[in-house]
Coordinates of C-alpha atoms in Angstrom, one line a residue:
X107 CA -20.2 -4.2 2.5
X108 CA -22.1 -6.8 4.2
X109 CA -23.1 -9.0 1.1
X110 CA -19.0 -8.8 0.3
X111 CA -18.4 -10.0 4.0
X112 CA -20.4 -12.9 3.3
X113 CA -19.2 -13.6 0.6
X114 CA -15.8 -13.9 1.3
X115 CA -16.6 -16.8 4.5
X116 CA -17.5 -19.8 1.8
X117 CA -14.7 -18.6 -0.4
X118 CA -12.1 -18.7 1.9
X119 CA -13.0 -21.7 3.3
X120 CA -13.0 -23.9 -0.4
X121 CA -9.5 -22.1 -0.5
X122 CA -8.4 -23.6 2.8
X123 CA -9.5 -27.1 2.0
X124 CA -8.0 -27.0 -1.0
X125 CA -5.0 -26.1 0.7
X126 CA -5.1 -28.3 3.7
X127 CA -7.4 -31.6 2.5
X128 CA -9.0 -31.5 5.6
X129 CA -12.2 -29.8 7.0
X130 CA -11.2 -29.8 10.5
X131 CA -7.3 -28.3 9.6
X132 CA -9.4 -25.5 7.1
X133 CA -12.1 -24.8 9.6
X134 CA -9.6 -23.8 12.7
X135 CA -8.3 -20.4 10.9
X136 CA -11.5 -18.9 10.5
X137 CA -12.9 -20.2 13.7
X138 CA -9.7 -18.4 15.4
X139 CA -10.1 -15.5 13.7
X140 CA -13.9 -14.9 13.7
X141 CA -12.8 -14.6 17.7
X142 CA -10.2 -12.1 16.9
X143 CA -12.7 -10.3 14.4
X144 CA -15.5 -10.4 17.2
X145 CA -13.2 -9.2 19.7
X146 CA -12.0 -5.8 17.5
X147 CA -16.0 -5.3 16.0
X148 CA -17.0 -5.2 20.2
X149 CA -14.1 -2.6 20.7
X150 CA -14.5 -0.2 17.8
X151 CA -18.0 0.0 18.9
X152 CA -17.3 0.3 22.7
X153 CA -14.4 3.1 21.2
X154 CA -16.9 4.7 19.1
X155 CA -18.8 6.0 22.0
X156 CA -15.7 7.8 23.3
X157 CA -14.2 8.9 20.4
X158 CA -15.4 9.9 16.5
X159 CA -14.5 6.8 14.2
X160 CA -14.8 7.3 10.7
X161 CA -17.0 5.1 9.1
X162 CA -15.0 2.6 6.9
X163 CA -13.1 1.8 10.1
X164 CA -14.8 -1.7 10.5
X165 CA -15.1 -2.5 7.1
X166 CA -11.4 -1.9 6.4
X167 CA -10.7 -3.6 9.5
X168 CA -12.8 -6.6 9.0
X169 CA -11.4 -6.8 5.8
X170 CA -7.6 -6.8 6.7
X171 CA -7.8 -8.4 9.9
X172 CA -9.7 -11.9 8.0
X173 CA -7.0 -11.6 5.3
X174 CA -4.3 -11.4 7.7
X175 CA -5.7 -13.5 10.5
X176 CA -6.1 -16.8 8.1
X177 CA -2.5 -15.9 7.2
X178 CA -1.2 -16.2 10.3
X179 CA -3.0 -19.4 11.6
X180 CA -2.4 -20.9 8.0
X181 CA 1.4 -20.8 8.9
X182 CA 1.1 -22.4 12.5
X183 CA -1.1 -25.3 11.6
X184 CA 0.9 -26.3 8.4
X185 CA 3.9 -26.3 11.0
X186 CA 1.9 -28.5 13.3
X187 CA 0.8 -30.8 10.6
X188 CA 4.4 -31.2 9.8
X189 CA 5.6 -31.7 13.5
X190 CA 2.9 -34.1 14.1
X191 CA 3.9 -36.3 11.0
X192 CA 7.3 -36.6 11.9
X193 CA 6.4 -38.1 14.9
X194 CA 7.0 -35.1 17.3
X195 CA 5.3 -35.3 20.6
X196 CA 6.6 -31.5 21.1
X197 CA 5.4 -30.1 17.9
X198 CA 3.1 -27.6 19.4
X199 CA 6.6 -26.1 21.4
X200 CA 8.0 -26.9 18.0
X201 CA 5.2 -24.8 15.8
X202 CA 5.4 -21.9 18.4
X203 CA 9.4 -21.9 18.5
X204 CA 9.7 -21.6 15.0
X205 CA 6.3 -20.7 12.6
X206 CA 5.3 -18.4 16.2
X207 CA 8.0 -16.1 15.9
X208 CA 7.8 -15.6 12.5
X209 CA 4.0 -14.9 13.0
X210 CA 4.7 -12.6 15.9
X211 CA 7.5 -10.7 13.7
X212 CA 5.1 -10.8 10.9
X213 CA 2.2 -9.3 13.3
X214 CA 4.6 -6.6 14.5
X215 CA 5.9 -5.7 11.1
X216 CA 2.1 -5.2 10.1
X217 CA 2.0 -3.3 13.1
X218 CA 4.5 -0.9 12.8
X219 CA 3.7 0.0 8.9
X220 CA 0.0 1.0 9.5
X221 CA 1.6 2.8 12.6
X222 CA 2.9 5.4 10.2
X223 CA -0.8 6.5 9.0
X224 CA -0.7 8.4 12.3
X225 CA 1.6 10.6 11.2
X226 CA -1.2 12.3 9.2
X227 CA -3.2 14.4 11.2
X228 CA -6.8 13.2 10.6
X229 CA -9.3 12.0 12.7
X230 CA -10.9 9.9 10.3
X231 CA -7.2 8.2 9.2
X232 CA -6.3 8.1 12.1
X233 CA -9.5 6.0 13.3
X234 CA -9.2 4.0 9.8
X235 CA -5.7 2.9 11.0
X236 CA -5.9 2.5 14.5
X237 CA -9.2 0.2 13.7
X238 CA -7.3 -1.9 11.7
X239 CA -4.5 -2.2 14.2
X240 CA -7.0 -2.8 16.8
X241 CA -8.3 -6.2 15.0
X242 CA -4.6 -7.1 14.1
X243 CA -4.1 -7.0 17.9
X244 CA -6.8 -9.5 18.7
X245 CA -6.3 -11.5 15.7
X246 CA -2.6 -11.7 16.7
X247 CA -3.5 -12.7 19.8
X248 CA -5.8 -15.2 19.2
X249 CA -3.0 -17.0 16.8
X250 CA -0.6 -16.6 19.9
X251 CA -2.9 -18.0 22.4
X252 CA -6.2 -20.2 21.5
X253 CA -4.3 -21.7 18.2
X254 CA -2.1 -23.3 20.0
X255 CA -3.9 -24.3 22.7
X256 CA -6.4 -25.9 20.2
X257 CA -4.0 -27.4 18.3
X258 CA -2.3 -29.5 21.8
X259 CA -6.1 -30.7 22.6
X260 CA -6.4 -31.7 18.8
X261 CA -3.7 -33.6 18.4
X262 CA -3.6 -35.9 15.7
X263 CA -7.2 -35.4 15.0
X264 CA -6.5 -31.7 13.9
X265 CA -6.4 -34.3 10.4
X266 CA -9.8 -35.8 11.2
X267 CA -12.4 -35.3 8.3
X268 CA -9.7 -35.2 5.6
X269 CA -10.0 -35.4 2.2
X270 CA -8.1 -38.1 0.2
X271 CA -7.8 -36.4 -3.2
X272 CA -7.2 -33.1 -1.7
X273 CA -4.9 -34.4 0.8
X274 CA -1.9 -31.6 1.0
X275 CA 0.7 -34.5 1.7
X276 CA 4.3 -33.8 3.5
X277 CA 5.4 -30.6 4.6
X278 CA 8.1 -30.1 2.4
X279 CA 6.5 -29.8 -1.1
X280 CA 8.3 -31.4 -3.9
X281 CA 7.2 -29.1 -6.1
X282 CA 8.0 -26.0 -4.6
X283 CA 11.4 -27.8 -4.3
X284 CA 12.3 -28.5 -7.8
X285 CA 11.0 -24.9 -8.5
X286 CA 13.6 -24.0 -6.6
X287 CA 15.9 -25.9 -7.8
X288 CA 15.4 -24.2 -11.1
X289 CA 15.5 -20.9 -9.6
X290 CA 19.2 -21.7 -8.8
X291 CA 20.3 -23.2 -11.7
X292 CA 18.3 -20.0 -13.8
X293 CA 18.6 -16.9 -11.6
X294 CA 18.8 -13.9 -14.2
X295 CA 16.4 -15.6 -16.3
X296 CA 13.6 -15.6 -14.1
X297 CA 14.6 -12.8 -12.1
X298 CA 14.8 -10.4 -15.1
X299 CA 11.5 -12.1 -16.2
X300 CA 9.7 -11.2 -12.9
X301 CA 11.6 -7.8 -13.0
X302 CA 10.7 -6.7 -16.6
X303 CA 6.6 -7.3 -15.8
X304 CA 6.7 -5.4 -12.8
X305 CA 8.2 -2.4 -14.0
X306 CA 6.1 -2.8 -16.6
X307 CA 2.8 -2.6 -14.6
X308 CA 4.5 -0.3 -12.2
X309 CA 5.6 2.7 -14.7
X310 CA 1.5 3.9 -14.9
X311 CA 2.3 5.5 -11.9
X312 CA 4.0 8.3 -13.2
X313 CA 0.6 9.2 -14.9
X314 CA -1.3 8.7 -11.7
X315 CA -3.3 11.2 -10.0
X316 CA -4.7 11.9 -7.2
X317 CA -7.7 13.5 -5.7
X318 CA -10.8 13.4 -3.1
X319 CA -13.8 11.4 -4.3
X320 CA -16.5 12.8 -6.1
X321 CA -20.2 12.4 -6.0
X322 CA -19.4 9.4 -8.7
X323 CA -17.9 7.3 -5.9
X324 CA -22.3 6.5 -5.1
X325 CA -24.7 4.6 -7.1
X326 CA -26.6 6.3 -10.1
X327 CA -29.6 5.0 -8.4
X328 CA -28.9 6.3 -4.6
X329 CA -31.2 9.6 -3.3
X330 CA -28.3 11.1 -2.9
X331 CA -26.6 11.2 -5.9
X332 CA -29.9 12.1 -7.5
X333 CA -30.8 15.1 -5.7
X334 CA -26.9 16.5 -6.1
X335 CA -27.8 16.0 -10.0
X336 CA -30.9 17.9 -9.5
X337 CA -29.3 20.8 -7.4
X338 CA -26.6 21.3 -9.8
X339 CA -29.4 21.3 -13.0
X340 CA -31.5 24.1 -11.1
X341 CA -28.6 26.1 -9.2
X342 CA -25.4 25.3 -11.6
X343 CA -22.0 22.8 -11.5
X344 CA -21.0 24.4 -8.4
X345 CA -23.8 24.5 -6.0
X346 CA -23.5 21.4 -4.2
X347 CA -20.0 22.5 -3.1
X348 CA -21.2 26.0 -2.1
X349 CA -18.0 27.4 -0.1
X350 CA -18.1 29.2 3.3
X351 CA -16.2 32.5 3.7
X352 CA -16.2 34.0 7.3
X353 CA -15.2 37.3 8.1
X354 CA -14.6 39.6 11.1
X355 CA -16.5 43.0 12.0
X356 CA -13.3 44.5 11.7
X357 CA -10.6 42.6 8.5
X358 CA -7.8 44.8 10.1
X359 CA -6.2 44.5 6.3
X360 CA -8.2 45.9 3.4
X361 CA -7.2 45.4 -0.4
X362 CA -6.5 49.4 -1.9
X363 CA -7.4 50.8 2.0
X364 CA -5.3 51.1 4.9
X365 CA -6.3 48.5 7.8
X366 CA -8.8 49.4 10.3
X367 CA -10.2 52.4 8.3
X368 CA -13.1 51.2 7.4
X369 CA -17.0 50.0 9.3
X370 CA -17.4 46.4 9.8
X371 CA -20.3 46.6 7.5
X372 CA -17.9 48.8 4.7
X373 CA -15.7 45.8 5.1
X374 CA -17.8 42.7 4.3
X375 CA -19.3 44.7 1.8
X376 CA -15.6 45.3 0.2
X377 CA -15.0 41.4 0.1
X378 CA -18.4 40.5 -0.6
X379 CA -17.6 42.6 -3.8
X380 CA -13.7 40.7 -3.9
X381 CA -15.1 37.7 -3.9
X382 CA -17.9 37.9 -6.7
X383 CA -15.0 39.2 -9.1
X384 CA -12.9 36.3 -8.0
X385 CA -13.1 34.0 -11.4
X386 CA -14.5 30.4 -10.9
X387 CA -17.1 32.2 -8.7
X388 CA -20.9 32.0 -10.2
X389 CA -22.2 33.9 -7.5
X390 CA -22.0 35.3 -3.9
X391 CA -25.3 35.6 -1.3
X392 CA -25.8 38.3 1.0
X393 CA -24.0 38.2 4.2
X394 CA -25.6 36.6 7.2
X395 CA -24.5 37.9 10.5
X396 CA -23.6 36.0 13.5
X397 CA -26.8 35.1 15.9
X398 CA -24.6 35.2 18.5
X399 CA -23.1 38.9 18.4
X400 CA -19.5 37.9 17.8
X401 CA -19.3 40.1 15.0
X402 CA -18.6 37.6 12.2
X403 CA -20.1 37.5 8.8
X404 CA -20.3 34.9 6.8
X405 CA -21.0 34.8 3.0
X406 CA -21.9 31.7 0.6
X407 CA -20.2 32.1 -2.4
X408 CA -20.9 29.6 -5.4
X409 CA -18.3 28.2 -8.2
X410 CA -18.8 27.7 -11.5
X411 CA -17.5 24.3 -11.8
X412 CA -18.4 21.1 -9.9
X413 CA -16.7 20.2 -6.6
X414 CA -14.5 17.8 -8.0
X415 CA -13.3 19.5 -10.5
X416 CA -9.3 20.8 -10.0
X417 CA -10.2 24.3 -11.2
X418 CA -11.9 24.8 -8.0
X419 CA -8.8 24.3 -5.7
X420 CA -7.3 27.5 -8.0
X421 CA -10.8 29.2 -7.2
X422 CA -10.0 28.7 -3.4
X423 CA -6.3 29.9 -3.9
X424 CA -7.2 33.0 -5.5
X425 CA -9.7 33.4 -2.7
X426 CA -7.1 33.2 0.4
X427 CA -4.6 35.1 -1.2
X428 CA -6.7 38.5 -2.1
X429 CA -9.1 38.4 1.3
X430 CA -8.4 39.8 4.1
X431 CA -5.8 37.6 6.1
X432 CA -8.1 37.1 9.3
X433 CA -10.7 35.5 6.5
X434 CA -11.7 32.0 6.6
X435 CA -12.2 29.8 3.8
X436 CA -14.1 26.6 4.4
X437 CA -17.0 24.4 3.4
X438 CA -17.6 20.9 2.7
X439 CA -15.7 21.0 -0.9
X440 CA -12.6 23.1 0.7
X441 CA -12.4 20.8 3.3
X442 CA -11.6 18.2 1.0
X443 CA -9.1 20.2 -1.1
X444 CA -6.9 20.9 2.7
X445 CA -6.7 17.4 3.3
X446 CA -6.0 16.3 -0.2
X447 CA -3.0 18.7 0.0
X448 CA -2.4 17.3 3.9
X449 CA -1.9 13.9 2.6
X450 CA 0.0 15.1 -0.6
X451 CA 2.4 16.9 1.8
X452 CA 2.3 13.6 4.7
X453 CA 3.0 10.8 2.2
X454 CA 6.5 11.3 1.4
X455 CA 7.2 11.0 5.6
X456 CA 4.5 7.7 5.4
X457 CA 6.5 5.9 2.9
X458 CA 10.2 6.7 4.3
X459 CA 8.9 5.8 8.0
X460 CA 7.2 2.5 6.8
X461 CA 10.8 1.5 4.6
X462 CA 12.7 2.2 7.6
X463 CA 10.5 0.9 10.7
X464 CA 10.1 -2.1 8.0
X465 CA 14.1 -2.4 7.7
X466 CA 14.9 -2.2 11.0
X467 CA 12.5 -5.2 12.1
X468 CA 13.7 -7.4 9.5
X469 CA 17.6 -6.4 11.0
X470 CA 16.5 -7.5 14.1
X471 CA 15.1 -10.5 13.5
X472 CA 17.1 -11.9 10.8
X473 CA 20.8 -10.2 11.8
X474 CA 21.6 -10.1 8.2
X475 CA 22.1 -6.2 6.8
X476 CA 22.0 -7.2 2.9
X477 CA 18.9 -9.2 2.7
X478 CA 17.1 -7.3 4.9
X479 CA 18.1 -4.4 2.7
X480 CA 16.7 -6.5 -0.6
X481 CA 13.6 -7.7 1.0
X482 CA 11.9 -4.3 2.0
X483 CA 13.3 -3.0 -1.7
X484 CA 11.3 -5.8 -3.2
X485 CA 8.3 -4.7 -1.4
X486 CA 8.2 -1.5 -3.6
X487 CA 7.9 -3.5 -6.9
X488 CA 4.6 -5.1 -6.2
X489 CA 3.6 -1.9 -4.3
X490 CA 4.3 0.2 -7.5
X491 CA 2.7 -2.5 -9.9
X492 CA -0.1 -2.4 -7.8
X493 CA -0.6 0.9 -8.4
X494 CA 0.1 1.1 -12.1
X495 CA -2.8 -1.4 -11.9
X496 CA -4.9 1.2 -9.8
X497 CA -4.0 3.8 -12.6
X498 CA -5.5 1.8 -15.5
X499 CA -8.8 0.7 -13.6
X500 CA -9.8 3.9 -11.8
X501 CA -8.7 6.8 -13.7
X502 CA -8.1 5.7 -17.2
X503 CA -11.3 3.8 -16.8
X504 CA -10.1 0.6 -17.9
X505 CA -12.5 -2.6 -16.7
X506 CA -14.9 0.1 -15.1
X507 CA -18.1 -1.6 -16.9
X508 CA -17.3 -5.1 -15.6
X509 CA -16.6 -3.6 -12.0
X510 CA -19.7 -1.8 -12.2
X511 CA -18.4 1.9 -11.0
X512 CA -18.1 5.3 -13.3
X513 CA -14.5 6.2 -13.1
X514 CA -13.5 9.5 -11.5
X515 CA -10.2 9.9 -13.8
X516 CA -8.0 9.9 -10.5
X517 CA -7.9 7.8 -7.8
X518 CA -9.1 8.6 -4.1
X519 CA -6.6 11.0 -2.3
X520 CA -6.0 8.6 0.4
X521 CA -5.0 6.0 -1.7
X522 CA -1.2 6.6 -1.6
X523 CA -0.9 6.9 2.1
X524 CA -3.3 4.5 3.1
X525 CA -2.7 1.9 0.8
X526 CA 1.0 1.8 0.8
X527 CA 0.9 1.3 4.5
X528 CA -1.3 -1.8 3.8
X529 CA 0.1 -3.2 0.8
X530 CA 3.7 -3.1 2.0
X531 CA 2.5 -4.7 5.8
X532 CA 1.4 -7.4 3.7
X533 CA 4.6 -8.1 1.4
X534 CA 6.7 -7.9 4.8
X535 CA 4.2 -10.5 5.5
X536 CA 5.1 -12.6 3.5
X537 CA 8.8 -11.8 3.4
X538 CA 9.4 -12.4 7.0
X539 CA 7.5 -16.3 6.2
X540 CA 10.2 -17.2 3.5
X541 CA 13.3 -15.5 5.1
X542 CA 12.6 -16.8 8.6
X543 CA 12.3 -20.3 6.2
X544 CA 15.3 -19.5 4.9
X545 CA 17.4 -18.9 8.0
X546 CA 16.0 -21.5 10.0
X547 CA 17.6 -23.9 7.2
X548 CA 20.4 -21.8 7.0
X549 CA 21.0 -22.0 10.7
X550 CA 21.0 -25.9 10.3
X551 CA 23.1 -26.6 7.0
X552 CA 25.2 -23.8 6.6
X553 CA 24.4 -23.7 2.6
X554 CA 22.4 -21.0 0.9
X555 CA 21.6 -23.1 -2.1
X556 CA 19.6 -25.3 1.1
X557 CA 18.3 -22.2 2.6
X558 CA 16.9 -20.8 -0.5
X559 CA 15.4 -24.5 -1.9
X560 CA 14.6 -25.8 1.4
X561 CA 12.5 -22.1 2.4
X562 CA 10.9 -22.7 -0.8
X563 CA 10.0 -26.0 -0.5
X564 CA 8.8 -25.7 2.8
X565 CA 7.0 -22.1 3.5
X566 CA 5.9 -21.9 -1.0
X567 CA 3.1 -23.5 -0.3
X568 CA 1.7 -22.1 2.4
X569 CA 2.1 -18.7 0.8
X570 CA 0.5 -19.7 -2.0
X571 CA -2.4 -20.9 0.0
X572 CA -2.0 -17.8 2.0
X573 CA -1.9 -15.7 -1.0
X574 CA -5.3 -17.0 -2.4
X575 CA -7.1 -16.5 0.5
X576 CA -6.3 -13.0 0.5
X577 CA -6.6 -12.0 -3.4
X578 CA -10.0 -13.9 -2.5
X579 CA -10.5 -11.8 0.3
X580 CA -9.9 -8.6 -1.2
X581 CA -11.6 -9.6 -4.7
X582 CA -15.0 -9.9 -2.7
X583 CA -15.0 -6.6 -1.4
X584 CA -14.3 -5.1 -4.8
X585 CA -17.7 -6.3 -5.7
X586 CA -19.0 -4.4 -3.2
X587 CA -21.1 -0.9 -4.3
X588 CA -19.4 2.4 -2.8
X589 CA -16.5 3.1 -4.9
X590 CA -13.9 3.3 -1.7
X591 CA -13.9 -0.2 -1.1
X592 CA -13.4 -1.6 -4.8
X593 CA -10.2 1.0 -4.8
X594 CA -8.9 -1.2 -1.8
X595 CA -10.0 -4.8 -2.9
X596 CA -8.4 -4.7 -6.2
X597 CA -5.4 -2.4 -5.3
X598 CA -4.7 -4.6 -2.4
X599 CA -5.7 -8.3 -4.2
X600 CA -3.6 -7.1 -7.4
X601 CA -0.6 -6.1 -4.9
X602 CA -0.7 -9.5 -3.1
X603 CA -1.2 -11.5 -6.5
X604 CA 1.8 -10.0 -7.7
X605 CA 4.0 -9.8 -4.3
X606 CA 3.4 -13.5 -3.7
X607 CA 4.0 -14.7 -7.2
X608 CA 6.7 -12.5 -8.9
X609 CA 8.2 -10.9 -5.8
X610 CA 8.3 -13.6 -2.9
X611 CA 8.7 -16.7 -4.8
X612 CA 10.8 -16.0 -7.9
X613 CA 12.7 -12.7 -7.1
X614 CA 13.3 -12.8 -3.5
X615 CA 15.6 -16.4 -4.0
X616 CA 16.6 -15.2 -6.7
X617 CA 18.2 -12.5 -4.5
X618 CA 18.9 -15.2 -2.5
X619 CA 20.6 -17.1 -5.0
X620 CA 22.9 -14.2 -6.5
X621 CA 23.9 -12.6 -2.9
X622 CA 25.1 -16.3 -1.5
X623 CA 26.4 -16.4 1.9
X624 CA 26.9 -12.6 2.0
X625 CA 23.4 -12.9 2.3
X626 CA 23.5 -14.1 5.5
X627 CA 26.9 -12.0 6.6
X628 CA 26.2 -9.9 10.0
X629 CA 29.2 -7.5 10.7
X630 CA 31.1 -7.7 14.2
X631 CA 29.6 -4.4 15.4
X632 CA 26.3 -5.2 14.3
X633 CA 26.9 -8.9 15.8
X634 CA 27.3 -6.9 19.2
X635 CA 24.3 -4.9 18.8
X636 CA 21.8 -7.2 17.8
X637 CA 19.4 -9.7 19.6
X638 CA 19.6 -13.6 18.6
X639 CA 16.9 -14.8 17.5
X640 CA 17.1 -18.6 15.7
X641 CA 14.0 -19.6 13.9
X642 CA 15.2 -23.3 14.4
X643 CA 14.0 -26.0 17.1
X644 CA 16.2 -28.2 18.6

């Protein structure tokens, strides 16, 4: 994980000077955010002595918080840059009035998605999420705050060091401009074009499944992964997942016996016998009494199949439903199975709770019910493409020698959950950039075909940018070795590839273009309900 966070530093920062032409412009995003990033490490580590955090929580962190972090500064220094060529002595009130609030919405959009992962009752997702949040925070913050501050001392000199060739000329790129201009006079052509190829990577999904990782998730050559292959060729498949059954003096319910008639020892005999004629069992030890007098038994009963296999979780069914009701099943491999179904049962609530918290923010800021509406639909395009991608690499196997991993044939069991949180946080991302564009010009001319070409030729650049910092980010990570963290590079670089390509500048104005002013339309009761907020500086 190190050697990918590395990595990533020199990448992004060839991205950013590409982008900007200059290497002071490119080197203030990742000097604001390494203070954000150094901020959230000190905390989780400060936290981590108060409460458990789960492992990957600074990895995933650091690696969302960098992506997003560049993001956000990307945004406000173009706007400077712009202000500052135009001859604005306020463009640093001018950067914050406009790019800020977009950031700020952005920030609490991103916010309020990986909020949802809480609904899921597990320490270790819980710590994953709030870790992430956490550097969000402080990365926010430091956009909000030092940018800015940096950016008024700068001045013009924020341009010093610059480039000629790769000089990234006027805000308001022709390019992106006559793109959109074609965009308008061509809407269901590239529309339907965008539409058809991410349906097309997106219907995978119905073949997807799902399921905790295995022992294949750790490198042939780790200790670990050889002495589970050496446990499983001396004591069988199942051994490393040995299961724990604990069971009372007294059951109180006895299969073919009335309850309570028999002797504590009668009665762990009795399931000790249940539970070796349980099929997918290979075998069953004696029971080992409690040290400490309670009166539990516990018994270690071995499958016949490997932990990972989906046979066992029918093993473990059969198991609850003939023992004795005040019997517990556990172990490490049951564990696993619980949450599995947990976050089965948990993701329907995740996804509905991020759609709506995600609709309602883009209400607020915008005050326009329709494209709000379109723009967190379109977010479940490049989510479901993204997963249709995840389908084909890590359970059909599909690139696995080139990515150097051993595919499991399904992908992790917190993938859903966790990923749609982060995927969709980042295509309201970039949502809120271009509609915020769009409005602000909307707000001036009064013209949708200005709003949608004038968003575009303004903020579809700076996505771009934005964009290939983060599929740069994320890409790095895949190359990393545990298995966990290639699942979220490439799910997450494959979702922001496609999001800021297909979905946020070719389908999004093309919803732009077809919806007109009724885009913009805010009814009279919702007109009295809602905040104004204008994303234009006078």
């Amino acid at each position: 994980m190190m050697k990918s966070e590395i990595m990533s530093w020199p990448v992004t920062l060839a991205i950013l000077v590409l982008a900007f032409g200059s290497l002071v412009a490119a080197g203030l995003p990742l000097l604001l955010t390494l203070a954000g990033l150094a901020a959230s490490a000190g905390s989780l580590v400060l936290i981590g002595h108060l409460f458990p955090v789960s492992v990957w929580a600074m990895n995933f962190a650091m690696m969302f918080a960098l992506a997003l972090g560049i993001d956000y500064a990307l945004f406000l220094v173009v706007r400077f840059r712009a202000a500052r060529a135009r001859g604005r002595t306020d463009a640093v009130a001018e950067t914050m009035d406009t790019a800020g609030k977009a950031v700020l919405l952005s920030g609490a959009t991103v916010l309020v998605s990986l909020s949802a992962v809480m609904l899921v009752p597990s320490p270790a997702f819980r710590s994953m999420a709030g870790g992430i949040m956490l550097a969000v925070l402080f990365v926010l913050a430091a956009t909000l705050t030092l940018l800015p501050a940096a950016l008024g001392r700068l001045g013009h000199r924020v341009d010093a060091l610059a480039l000629p060739r790769l000089n990234a000329g006027p805000h308001r790129s022709a390019r992106f401009a006559a793109w959109g201009e074609r965009l308008w006079r061509h809407p269901l052509r590239y529309g339907a074009g965008a539409l058809v190829v991410l349906v097309a990577l997106a219907a995978p999904v119905l073949g997807l499944r799902t399921a905790m990782p295995s022992i294949t998730v750790v490198p042939e050559d780790s200790s670990a992964r050889a002495g589970y292959a050496a446990v499983q060729r001396a004591f069988g498949p199942g051994a490393p997942g040995t299961l724990q059954i604990l069971l009372p003096a007294q059951t109180g319910r006895e299969a073919g016996t009335e309850a309570g008639t028999g002797t504590g020892a009668l009665d762990v005999a009795r399931a000790a016998a249940r539970v070796a004629a349980t099929p997918g069992i290979a075998g069953v030890l004696p029971a080992q009494p409690a040290a400490d007098g309670s009166g539990w038994s516990m018994l270690q009963a071995v499958p016949a199949v490997d932990p990972s296999s989906p046979d066992l979780a029918r093993t473990v069914d059969t198991l609850r439903a003939d023992l004795p009701q005040e019997a517990l099943v556990g172990g490490a491999a049951v564990e696993n199975l619980d949450l599995q179904h947990l976050l089965t049962a948990k993701t329907p609530l995740v996804i509905g709770v991020v759609m709506a918290l995600g609709f309602l923010l883009l209400l607020v800021a915008l005050r326009a019910a329709l494209i709000s509406a379109l723009g967190t639909a379109a977010g479940l395009l490049s989510t479901g493409a993204a997963f249709g991608v995840a389908r084909l690499v890590f359970q059909d196997g599909h690139g696995a020698g080139v990515l150097g991993f051993a595919p499991q044939g399904f992908l992790d069991g917190w993938a859903p959950v966790f990923f749609f949180a982060m995927i969709f946080a980042i295509a309201m991302d970039y949502t809120v950039f271009l509609l915020a564009s769009a409005k602000e010009h909307y707000e001036r001319a009064g013209d949708p075909r200005e709003a949608m070409v004038g968003a575009l030729a303004h903020s579809g650049r700076v996505i771009f940018a934005a964009a290939g910092v983060m599929v740069a980010v994320f890409f790095t990570f895949a190359l990393s070795g545990p298995l966990p963290p290639k699942e979220m590079g490439i799910v997450l670089g494959v979702a922001v590839l496609l999001d800021a390509t297909l979905v946020r500048l070719v389908l999004l104005p093309v919803m732009l273009r077809l919806a007109g002013t009724a885009a913009w339309h805010t009814p009279a009761w919702l007109d009295r309900v809602l905040p104004r907020i204008s994303f234009s500086h006078d």
